[in-house]
DNA sequence: AATGAAACTGAGACTCTGTCTCAATTATAT
DNA sequence: ATATAATTGAGACAGAGTCTCAGTTTCATT
């Protein structure tokens, strides 16, 4: 389903459809939640793929550009991504103590952003809101 | 002024007031805008300080914990910090066409976030909101 | 002022994330 | 089938940040 869109994106850019890209896209599409590049690498290798770390790192920017994934947090000294699917938009609260991620969605928050954009004559396309703090488990 | 607060924070934690911490705090307080750990290191060394990179990296978490500085963005694969002063907070709209950055502040937006945090029993400390889109100059 | 325990320091080795190089391979248009 | 340009894996490399350890410094207690 979404794989075809990525293939179309690749072809349209004059790039090539390779086994490595195919394996990476498939893995991303079937995996849930947030992931780091190296986790993707380990998962693919554990499934018998011969893909290299370099190809992972090369493919990720393409996945982002195609809209299939988005960078979500850079808490831990390395990047994290997640699958983008329609109607799944949410923002994040991230506990700086335990790393727990709370996903939340607020229609009023979205609408407020829209009106702020209108005020600046800015056409908002996407946004990333991360609230850093301490979750209830860690607040002693 | 703010230095005393940091000294009090250090003493209260049972830690020690050292020349190195003193030099680092002074530099942070007098420098303007965003800074990276290594920039701090280079600046101090250029002023004759013998402080080590290790001490910079050891002291930064203390500065953050004391509330004197805050991590602002992790754009470039390394952390950036800035002095915390009241009334300086703002968020960003970023034009993906021309790169223009619009800084904005909305009290209702801040309050809405606070109430969303409360709902999750999350103690929000800081946040980062970036709205990507197209500015009025580029919207044709 | 002297003592001593605990905290602190610099140097540099180390880890980890991410990038780059390059020769060999592969996809795709003709 | 051929030519061309994109892609690959391996591993060297780079940069940020952490850790170790032996020697030093703070500071509360005498
Ligand atoms: Mn998420
Ligand atoms: Mn804000
Ligand atoms: Zn937590
Ligand atoms: Zn613009």
mmCIF file of C-alpha atoms (C1' of nucleotides) and ligand atoms in Angstrom:
data_model
loop_
_atom_site.group_PDB
_atom_site.id
_atom_site.type_symbol
_atom_site.label_atom_id
_atom_site.label_comp_id
_atom_site.label_asym_id
_atom_site.label_seq_id
_atom_site.Cartn_x
_atom_site.Cartn_y
_atom_site.Cartn_z
ATOM 1 C CA UNK A 1 0.000 0.000 0.000
ATOM 2 C CA UNK A 2 2.396 2.681 1.205
ATOM 3 C CA UNK A 3 5.321 0.834 -0.316
ATOM 4 C CA UNK A 4 4.088 1.639 -3.805
ATOM 5 C CA UNK A 5 4.097 5.320 -2.922
ATOM 6 C CA UNK A 6 7.728 5.119 -1.887
ATOM 7 C CA UNK A 7 8.634 3.215 -5.050
ATOM 8 C CA UNK A 8 6.913 5.897 -7.099
ATOM 9 C CA UNK A 9 8.817 8.566 -5.195
ATOM 10 C CA UNK A 10 12.121 6.814 -5.883
ATOM 11 C CA UNK A 11 11.407 6.374 -9.574
ATOM 12 C CA UNK A 12 10.214 9.928 -9.965
ATOM 13 C CA UNK A 13 13.514 11.119 -8.527
ATOM 14 C CA UNK A 14 15.434 9.081 -11.090
ATOM 15 C CA UNK A 15 16.718 6.748 -8.402
ATOM 16 C CA UNK A 16 16.712 2.988 -8.496
ATOM 17 C CA UNK A 17 14.597 0.338 -6.846
ATOM 18 C CA UNK A 18 16.985 -1.989 -5.068
ATOM 19 C CA UNK A 19 16.611 -4.990 -2.811
ATOM 20 C CA UNK A 20 18.174 -3.022 0.055
ATOM 21 C CA UNK A 21 15.686 -0.162 -0.166
ATOM 22 C CA UNK A 22 12.884 -2.651 -0.447
ATOM 23 C CA UNK A 23 13.965 -4.470 2.694
ATOM 24 C CA UNK A 24 14.378 -1.237 4.628
ATOM 25 C CA UNK A 25 10.973 0.135 3.620
ATOM 26 C CA UNK A 26 9.273 -3.138 4.452
ATOM 27 C CA UNK A 27 10.846 -3.240 7.879
ATOM 28 C CA UNK A 28 9.886 0.357 8.615
ATOM 29 C CA UNK A 29 6.312 -0.242 7.542
ATOM 30 C CA UNK A 30 5.827 -3.298 9.714
ATOM 31 C CA UNK A 31 7.551 -1.967 12.812
ATOM 32 C CA UNK A 32 5.594 -0.104 15.444
ATOM 33 C CA UNK A 33 6.455 3.002 17.470
ATOM 34 C CA UNK A 34 9.665 4.995 17.503
ATOM 35 C CA UNK A 35 12.901 3.589 16.194
ATOM 36 C CA UNK A 36 16.558 4.531 15.886
ATOM 37 C CA UNK A 37 18.654 3.814 12.777
ATOM 38 C CA UNK A 38 20.764 1.197 14.488
ATOM 39 C CA UNK A 39 17.724 -0.637 15.800
ATOM 40 C CA UNK A 40 16.514 -0.883 12.220
ATOM 41 C CA UNK A 41 19.907 -2.261 11.227
ATOM 42 C CA UNK A 42 19.933 -4.899 13.944
ATOM 43 C CA UNK A 43 16.356 -5.969 13.203
ATOM 44 C CA UNK A 44 17.041 -6.382 9.499
ATOM 45 C CA UNK A 45 20.243 -8.320 10.103
ATOM 46 C CA UNK A 46 18.475 -10.591 12.570
ATOM 47 C CA UNK A 47 16.005 -11.430 9.817
ATOM 48 C CA UNK A 48 18.781 -12.494 7.496
ATOM 49 C CA UNK A 49 19.161 -9.292 5.509
ATOM 50 C CA UNK A 50 22.678 -8.423 4.365
ATOM 51 C CA UNK A 51 21.967 -4.691 4.338
ATOM 52 C CA UNK A 52 24.729 -2.406 5.619
ATOM 53 C CA UNK A 53 24.601 0.373 8.173
ATOM 54 C CA UNK A 54 25.611 2.776 5.434
ATOM 55 C CA UNK A 55 22.537 1.873 3.384
ATOM 56 C CA UNK A 56 20.296 2.387 6.395
ATOM 57 C CA UNK A 57 21.692 5.849 6.948
ATOM 58 C CA UNK A 58 21.487 6.605 3.240
ATOM 59 C CA UNK A 59 17.878 5.490 2.955
ATOM 60 C CA UNK A 60 16.476 7.255 5.993
ATOM 61 C CA UNK A 61 16.628 10.753 4.446
ATOM 62 C CA UNK A 62 14.740 9.387 1.450
ATOM 63 C CA UNK A 63 12.047 7.935 3.686
ATOM 64 C CA UNK A 64 11.727 11.301 5.402
ATOM 65 C CA UNK A 65 11.609 13.218 2.131
ATOM 66 C CA UNK A 66 8.954 10.870 0.774
ATOM 67 C CA UNK A 67 6.821 11.545 3.841
ATOM 68 C CA UNK A 68 6.800 7.925 4.936
ATOM 69 C CA UNK A 69 8.568 8.596 8.219
ATOM 70 C CA UNK A 70 9.382 11.667 10.294
ATOM 71 C CA UNK A 71 12.096 12.488 12.762
ATOM 72 C CA UNK A 72 10.475 12.702 16.153
ATOM 73 C CA UNK A 73 13.029 13.199 18.901
ATOM 74 C CA UNK A 74 16.716 13.712 19.392
ATOM 75 C CA UNK A 75 16.837 13.101 23.084
ATOM 76 C CA UNK A 76 19.410 10.429 23.455
ATOM 77 C CA UNK A 77 22.344 11.616 21.404
ATOM 78 C CA UNK A 78 20.856 9.866 18.407
ATOM 79 C CA UNK A 79 17.884 10.459 16.138
ATOM 80 C CA UNK A 80 14.519 8.714 16.436
ATOM 81 C CA UNK A 81 11.920 8.276 13.725
ATOM 82 C CA UNK A 82 8.384 7.008 13.403
ATOM 83 C CA UNK A 83 6.071 5.948 10.639
ATOM 84 C CA UNK A 84 3.778 8.699 9.395
ATOM 85 C CA UNK A 85 0.251 7.606 8.667
ATOM 86 C CA UNK A 86 -2.722 9.788 7.969
ATOM 87 C CA UNK A 87 -4.943 10.622 10.935
ATOM 88 C CA UNK A 88 -2.239 9.522 13.309
ATOM 89 C CA UNK A 89 -0.775 12.926 14.056
ATOM 90 C CA UNK A 90 0.212 13.475 17.635
ATOM 91 C CA UNK A 91 2.735 15.386 19.694
ATOM 92 C CA UNK A 92 5.063 14.213 22.426
ATOM 93 C CA UNK A 93 5.865 14.680 26.069
ATOM 94 C CA UNK A 94 9.262 13.192 26.864
ATOM 95 C CA UNK A 95 10.411 12.360 30.377
ATOM 96 C CA UNK A 96 14.007 13.488 30.786
ATOM 97 C CA UNK A 97 14.460 11.098 33.695
ATOM 98 C CA UNK A 98 13.313 7.742 32.326
ATOM 99 C CA UNK A 99 12.897 8.474 28.635
ATOM 100 C CA UNK A 100 9.221 7.589 28.623
ATOM 101 C CA UNK A 101 7.295 9.109 25.716
ATOM 102 C CA UNK A 102 3.679 10.193 26.105
ATOM 103 C CA UNK A 103 1.854 10.689 22.833
ATOM 104 C CA UNK A 104 -1.018 13.150 22.911
ATOM 105 C CA UNK A 105 -3.365 14.913 20.549
ATOM 106 C CA UNK A 106 -5.342 18.063 21.157
ATOM 107 C CA UNK A 107 -7.742 19.494 18.625
ATOM 108 C CA UNK A 108 -7.759 22.905 20.347
ATOM 109 C CA UNK A 109 -3.965 22.941 20.215
ATOM 110 C CA UNK A 110 -4.033 22.184 16.506
ATOM 111 C CA UNK A 111 -6.625 24.886 15.865
ATOM 112 C CA UNK A 112 -4.697 27.425 17.894
ATOM 113 C CA UNK A 113 -1.618 26.771 15.793
ATOM 114 C CA UNK A 114 -3.657 27.225 12.654
ATOM 115 C CA UNK A 115 -4.890 30.601 13.804
ATOM 116 C CA UNK A 116 -1.381 31.670 14.797
ATOM 117 C CA UNK A 117 -0.169 30.729 11.334
ATOM 118 C CA UNK A 118 -2.978 32.712 9.734
ATOM 119 C CA UNK A 119 -1.967 35.759 11.757
ATOM 120 C CA UNK A 120 1.539 35.530 10.268
ATOM 121 C CA UNK A 121 0.250 34.752 6.759
ATOM 122 C CA UNK A 122 2.136 31.489 7.114
ATOM 123 C CA UNK A 123 0.901 28.319 5.458
ATOM 124 C CA UNK A 124 1.620 25.639 8.042
ATOM 125 C CA UNK A 125 2.196 22.167 6.622
ATOM 126 C CA UNK A 126 3.437 20.149 9.574
ATOM 127 C CA UNK A 127 4.752 20.758 13.024
ATOM 128 C CA UNK A 128 6.693 19.128 15.793
ATOM 129 C CA UNK A 129 5.931 19.863 19.415
ATOM 130 C CA UNK A 130 7.987 18.191 22.108
ATOM 131 C CA UNK A 131 7.428 18.971 25.751
ATOM 132 C CA UNK A 132 10.344 17.903 27.908
ATOM 133 C CA UNK A 133 9.794 17.330 31.593
ATOM 134 C CA UNK A 134 9.210 14.716 34.250
ATOM 135 C CA UNK A 135 6.532 12.046 34.087
ATOM 136 C CA UNK A 136 4.380 11.033 37.036
ATOM 137 C CA UNK A 137 6.468 7.910 37.693
ATOM 138 C CA UNK A 138 9.647 9.952 38.074
ATOM 139 C CA UNK A 139 8.282 12.953 39.950
ATOM 140 C CA UNK A 140 9.212 12.220 43.570
ATOM 141 C CA UNK B 1 23.639 38.017 41.153
ATOM 142 C CA UNK B 2 22.827 34.725 39.389
ATOM 143 C CA UNK B 3 26.239 33.362 40.282
ATOM 144 C CA UNK B 4 25.352 33.366 43.961
ATOM 145 C CA UNK B 5 22.291 31.280 43.190
ATOM 146 C CA UNK B 6 24.430 28.692 41.471
ATOM 147 C CA UNK B 7 26.912 28.657 44.341
ATOM 148 C CA UNK B 8 24.044 28.135 46.755
ATOM 149 C CA UNK B 9 22.751 25.311 44.576
ATOM 150 C CA UNK B 10 26.171 23.650 44.582
ATOM 151 C CA UNK B 11 26.618 23.956 48.336
ATOM 152 C CA UNK B 12 23.133 22.728 49.024
ATOM 153 C CA UNK B 13 23.911 19.598 47.011
ATOM 154 C CA UNK B 14 26.998 18.937 49.126
ATOM 155 C CA UNK B 15 29.247 19.678 46.151
ATOM 156 C CA UNK B 16 32.278 21.916 46.188
ATOM 157 C CA UNK B 17 32.963 25.391 44.886
ATOM 158 C CA UNK B 18 35.961 25.143 42.609
ATOM 159 C CA UNK B 19 37.817 27.559 40.397
ATOM 160 C CA UNK B 20 36.771 25.545 37.336
ATOM 161 C CA UNK B 21 33.048 25.781 38.123
ATOM 162 C CA UNK B 22 33.465 29.441 38.868
ATOM 163 C CA UNK B 23 35.118 30.125 35.526
ATOM 164 C CA UNK B 24 32.487 28.150 33.632
ATOM 165 C CA UNK B 25 29.548 29.887 35.305
ATOM 166 C CA UNK B 26 31.068 33.305 34.745
ATOM 167 C CA UNK B 27 31.609 32.598 31.076
ATOM 168 C CA UNK B 28 28.077 31.306 30.609
ATOM 169 C CA UNK B 29 26.597 34.349 32.320
ATOM 170 C CA UNK B 30 28.487 36.864 30.230
ATOM 171 C CA UNK B 31 28.022 35.141 26.868
ATOM 172 C CA UNK B 32 25.033 35.947 24.691
ATOM 173 C CA UNK B 33 22.809 33.695 22.587
ATOM 174 C CA UNK B 34 23.124 29.973 21.962
ATOM 175 C CA UNK B 35 26.302 28.075 22.653
ATOM 176 C CA UNK B 36 27.666 24.556 22.307
ATOM 177 C CA UNK B 37 29.844 22.886 24.948
ATOM 178 C CA UNK B 38 32.941 23.003 22.798
ATOM 179 C CA UNK B 39 32.481 26.681 22.039
ATOM 180 C CA UNK B 40 32.442 27.304 25.769
ATOM 181 C CA UNK B 41 35.653 25.302 26.076
ATOM 182 C CA UNK B 42 37.410 27.244 23.337
ATOM 183 C CA UNK B 43 36.279 30.595 24.717
ATOM 184 C CA UNK B 44 37.514 29.790 28.219
ATOM 185 C CA UNK B 45 40.842 28.509 26.957
ATOM 186 C CA UNK B 46 41.309 31.619 24.827
ATOM 187 C CA UNK B 47 40.902 33.671 27.989
ATOM 188 C CA UNK B 48 43.691 31.797 29.708
ATOM 189 C CA UNK B 49 41.615 29.273 31.653
ATOM 190 C CA UNK B 50 43.106 25.822 32.079
ATOM 191 C CA UNK B 51 39.710 24.158 32.335
ATOM 192 C CA UNK B 52 39.277 20.791 30.607
ATOM 193 C CA UNK B 53 36.624 19.580 28.213
ATOM 194 C CA UNK B 54 35.656 16.976 30.790
ATOM 195 C CA UNK B 55 34.899 19.663 33.368
ATOM 196 C CA UNK B 56 32.779 21.575 30.863
ATOM 197 C CA UNK B 57 30.726 18.479 30.157
ATOM 198 C CA UNK B 58 30.520 17.684 33.874
ATOM 199 C CA UNK B 59 29.354 21.170 34.785
ATOM 200 C CA UNK B 60 26.700 21.651 32.100
ATOM 201 C CA UNK B 61 24.202 19.227 33.686
ATOM 202 C CA UNK B 62 24.620 21.117 36.953
ATOM 203 C CA UNK B 63 23.916 24.416 35.220
ATOM 204 C CA UNK B 64 20.806 22.907 33.657
ATOM 205 C CA UNK B 65 19.647 21.384 36.928
ATOM 206 C CA UNK B 66 20.136 24.695 38.702
ATOM 207 C CA UNK B 67 17.944 26.387 36.099
ATOM 208 C CA UNK B 68 20.660 28.759 34.965
ATOM 209 C CA UNK B 69 20.753 27.423 31.426
ATOM 210 C CA UNK B 70 18.519 25.227 29.283
ATOM 211 C CA UNK B 71 19.092 22.968 26.345
ATOM 212 C CA UNK B 72 17.493 24.662 23.382
ATOM 213 C CA UNK B 73 17.888 22.526 20.308
ATOM 214 C CA UNK B 74 19.839 19.551 19.120
ATOM 215 C CA UNK B 75 19.938 20.502 15.454
ATOM 216 C CA UNK B 76 23.462 19.825 14.433
ATOM 217 C CA UNK B 77 24.278 16.497 16.031
ATOM 218 C CA UNK B 78 25.402 18.299 19.146
ATOM 219 C CA UNK B 79 23.573 20.023 21.976
ATOM 220 C CA UNK B 80 23.008 23.770 22.239
ATOM 221 C CA UNK B 81 22.252 25.712 25.381
ATOM 222 C CA UNK B 82 21.277 29.221 26.308
ATOM 223 C CA UNK B 83 21.048 31.287 29.430
ATOM 224 C CA UNK B 84 17.573 31.181 30.896
ATOM 225 C CA UNK B 85 15.991 34.545 31.474
ATOM 226 C CA UNK B 86 12.344 35.202 31.891
ATOM 227 C CA UNK B 87 10.345 36.623 28.960
ATOM 228 C CA UNK B 88 12.699 35.276 26.320
ATOM 229 C CA UNK B 89 10.766 32.178 25.302
ATOM 230 C CA UNK B 90 9.398 31.877 21.781
ATOM 231 C CA UNK B 91 8.500 29.260 19.191
ATOM 232 C CA UNK B 92 9.226 29.045 15.471
ATOM 233 C CA UNK B 93 7.603 28.896 12.066
ATOM 234 C CA UNK B 94 10.125 27.828 9.459
ATOM 235 C CA UNK B 95 9.618 28.345 5.719
ATOM 236 C CA UNK B 96 10.726 25.222 3.876
ATOM 237 C CA UNK B 97 11.130 27.235 0.661
ATOM 238 C CA UNK B 98 13.331 30.158 1.671
ATOM 239 C CA UNK B 99 14.416 29.149 5.158
ATOM 240 C CA UNK B 100 12.922 32.224 6.780
ATOM 241 C CA UNK B 101 12.271 31.829 10.505
ATOM 242 C CA UNK B 102 9.349 33.582 12.157
ATOM 243 C CA UNK B 103 9.569 33.791 15.928
ATOM 244 C CA UNK B 104 6.289 33.991 17.770
ATOM 245 C CA UNK B 105 4.920 33.821 21.252
ATOM 246 C CA UNK B 106 1.370 33.016 22.292
ATOM 247 C CA UNK B 107 0.260 33.065 25.886
ATOM 248 C CA UNK B 108 -2.866 30.983 25.129
ATOM 249 C CA UNK B 109 -0.657 28.387 23.450
ATOM 250 C CA UNK B 110 1.569 28.204 26.503
ATOM 251 C CA UNK B 111 -1.402 27.885 28.813
ATOM 252 C CA UNK B 112 -2.983 25.190 26.679
ATOM 253 C CA UNK B 113 0.207 23.165 26.871
ATOM 254 C CA UNK B 114 0.261 23.545 30.617
ATOM 255 C CA UNK B 115 -3.249 22.199 30.915
ATOM 256 C CA UNK B 116 -2.429 19.291 28.593
ATOM 257 C CA UNK B 117 0.543 18.426 30.799
ATOM 258 C CA UNK B 118 -1.603 18.563 33.890
ATOM 259 C CA UNK B 119 -4.040 16.151 32.293
ATOM 260 C CA UNK B 120 -1.186 13.623 31.839
ATOM 261 C CA UNK B 121 0.301 14.279 35.287
ATOM 262 C CA UNK B 122 3.385 15.424 33.425
ATOM 263 C CA UNK B 123 5.583 18.147 34.820
ATOM 264 C CA UNK B 124 6.523 20.153 31.730
ATOM 265 C CA UNK B 125 9.842 21.949 32.004
ATOM 266 C CA UNK B 126 10.478 23.209 28.501
ATOM 267 C CA UNK B 127 9.176 22.647 25.025
ATOM 268 C CA UNK B 128 10.070 23.121 21.432
ATOM 269 C CA UNK B 129 7.438 23.857 18.804
ATOM 270 C CA UNK B 130 8.446 24.183 15.181
ATOM 271 C CA UNK B 131 5.838 24.721 12.485
ATOM 272 C CA UNK B 132 7.158 23.937 9.020
ATOM 273 C CA UNK B 133 5.415 25.448 6.018
ATOM 274 C CA UNK B 134 5.487 28.250 3.473
ATOM 275 C CA UNK B 135 5.796 31.936 4.319
ATOM 276 C CA UNK B 136 3.833 34.712 2.631
ATOM 277 C CA UNK B 137 6.762 35.685 0.406
ATOM 278 C CA UNK B 138 7.005 32.192 -1.012
ATOM 279 C CA UNK B 139 3.327 31.298 -1.299
ATOM 280 C CA UNK B 140 2.535 31.785 -4.990
ATOM 281 C "C1'" DA C 1 46.337 25.831 61.468
ATOM 282 C "C1'" DA C 2 46.443 20.832 60.645
ATOM 283 C "C1'" DT C 3 43.806 16.719 59.371
ATOM 284 C "C1'" DG C 4 41.332 13.735 56.524
ATOM 285 C "C1'" DA C 5 37.391 12.173 53.822
ATOM 286 C "C1'" DA C 6 35.119 13.045 49.859
ATOM 287 C "C1'" DA C 7 34.748 15.622 45.832
ATOM 288 C "C1'" DC C 8 37.130 17.252 41.883
ATOM 289 C "C1'" DT C 9 40.457 17.659 38.250
ATOM 290 C "C1'" DG C 10 43.014 16.969 33.515
ATOM 291 C "C1'" DA C 11 44.634 13.832 30.153
ATOM 292 C "C1'" DG C 12 43.500 10.920 27.097
ATOM 293 C "C1'" DA C 13 41.488 6.427 26.048
ATOM 294 C "C1'" DC C 14 37.173 5.000 24.833
ATOM 295 C "C1'" DT C 15 32.208 4.549 22.927
ATOM 296 C "C1'" DC C 16 28.754 5.741 20.011
ATOM 297 C "C1'" DT C 17 26.430 7.994 16.117
ATOM 298 C "C1'" DG C 18 26.837 9.221 11.736
ATOM 299 C "C1'" DT C 19 29.623 10.251 7.263
ATOM 300 C "C1'" DC C 20 32.794 9.309 3.619
ATOM 301 C "C1'" DT C 21 35.645 6.702 0.238
ATOM 302 C "C1'" DC C 22 36.226 3.468 -3.187
ATOM 303 C "C1'" DA C 23 36.175 -0.533 -5.861
ATOM 304 C "C1'" DA C 24 32.795 -3.857 -7.195
ATOM 305 C "C1'" DT C 25 27.880 -4.552 -8.350
ATOM 306 C "C1'" DT C 26 23.307 -3.653 -10.116
ATOM 307 C "C1'" DA C 27 19.172 -1.242 -12.118
ATOM 308 C "C1'" DT C 28 17.321 0.690 -16.111
ATOM 309 C "C1'" DA C 29 16.931 3.160 -20.514
ATOM 310 C "C1'" DT C 30 18.166 2.473 -25.210
ATOM 311 C "C1'" DA D 1 23.019 -6.782 -25.021
ATOM 312 C "C1'" DT D 2 25.171 -2.526 -23.837
ATOM 313 C "C1'" DA D 3 26.200 1.661 -21.628
ATOM 314 C "C1'" DT D 4 25.651 4.667 -17.983
ATOM 315 C "C1'" DA D 5 24.746 6.177 -13.739
ATOM 316 C "C1'" DA D 6 23.184 4.869 -9.292
ATOM 317 C "C1'" DT D 7 24.058 1.774 -5.416
ATOM 318 C "C1'" DT D 8 26.295 -1.215 -2.531
ATOM 319 C "C1'" DG D 9 29.294 -3.054 1.639
ATOM 320 C "C1'" DA D 10 33.383 -2.687 4.176
ATOM 321 C "C1'" DG D 11 35.746 -0.218 6.873
ATOM 322 C "C1'" DA D 12 38.240 4.103 7.680
ATOM 323 C "C1'" DC D 13 37.097 8.293 9.535
ATOM 324 C "C1'" DA D 14 35.067 12.330 12.345
ATOM 325 C "C1'" DG D 15 32.855 14.501 16.129
ATOM 326 C "C1'" DA D 16 30.279 14.566 20.448
ATOM 327 C "C1'" DG D 17 30.223 13.016 24.751
ATOM 328 C "C1'" DT D 18 31.664 9.610 28.643
ATOM 329 C "C1'" DC D 19 34.792 7.196 31.573
ATOM 330 C "C1'" DT D 20 39.009 6.000 34.181
ATOM 331 C "C1'" DC D 21 42.470 6.995 37.247
ATOM 332 C "C1'" DA D 22 46.083 9.030 39.741
ATOM 333 C "C1'" DG D 23 47.025 13.319 41.668
ATOM 334 C "C1'" DT D 24 44.829 17.667 43.643
ATOM 335 C "C1'" DT D 25 41.632 20.564 46.126
ATOM 336 C "C1'" DT D 26 37.750 21.779 49.063
ATOM 337 C "C1'" DC D 27 35.825 22.068 53.515
ATOM 338 C "C1'" DA D 28 33.995 20.354 57.794
ATOM 339 C "C1'" DT D 29 36.112 19.013 61.920
ATOM 340 C "C1'" DT D 30 39.397 19.288 65.068
HETATM 341 MN MN1 LIG E 1 5.121 9.104 18.421
HETATM 342 MN MN1 LIG E 2 6.546 28.053 23.697
HETATM 343 ZN ZN1 LIG E 3 9.772 9.281 33.671
HETATM 344 ZN ZN1 LIG E 4 9.630 31.579 2.504
#
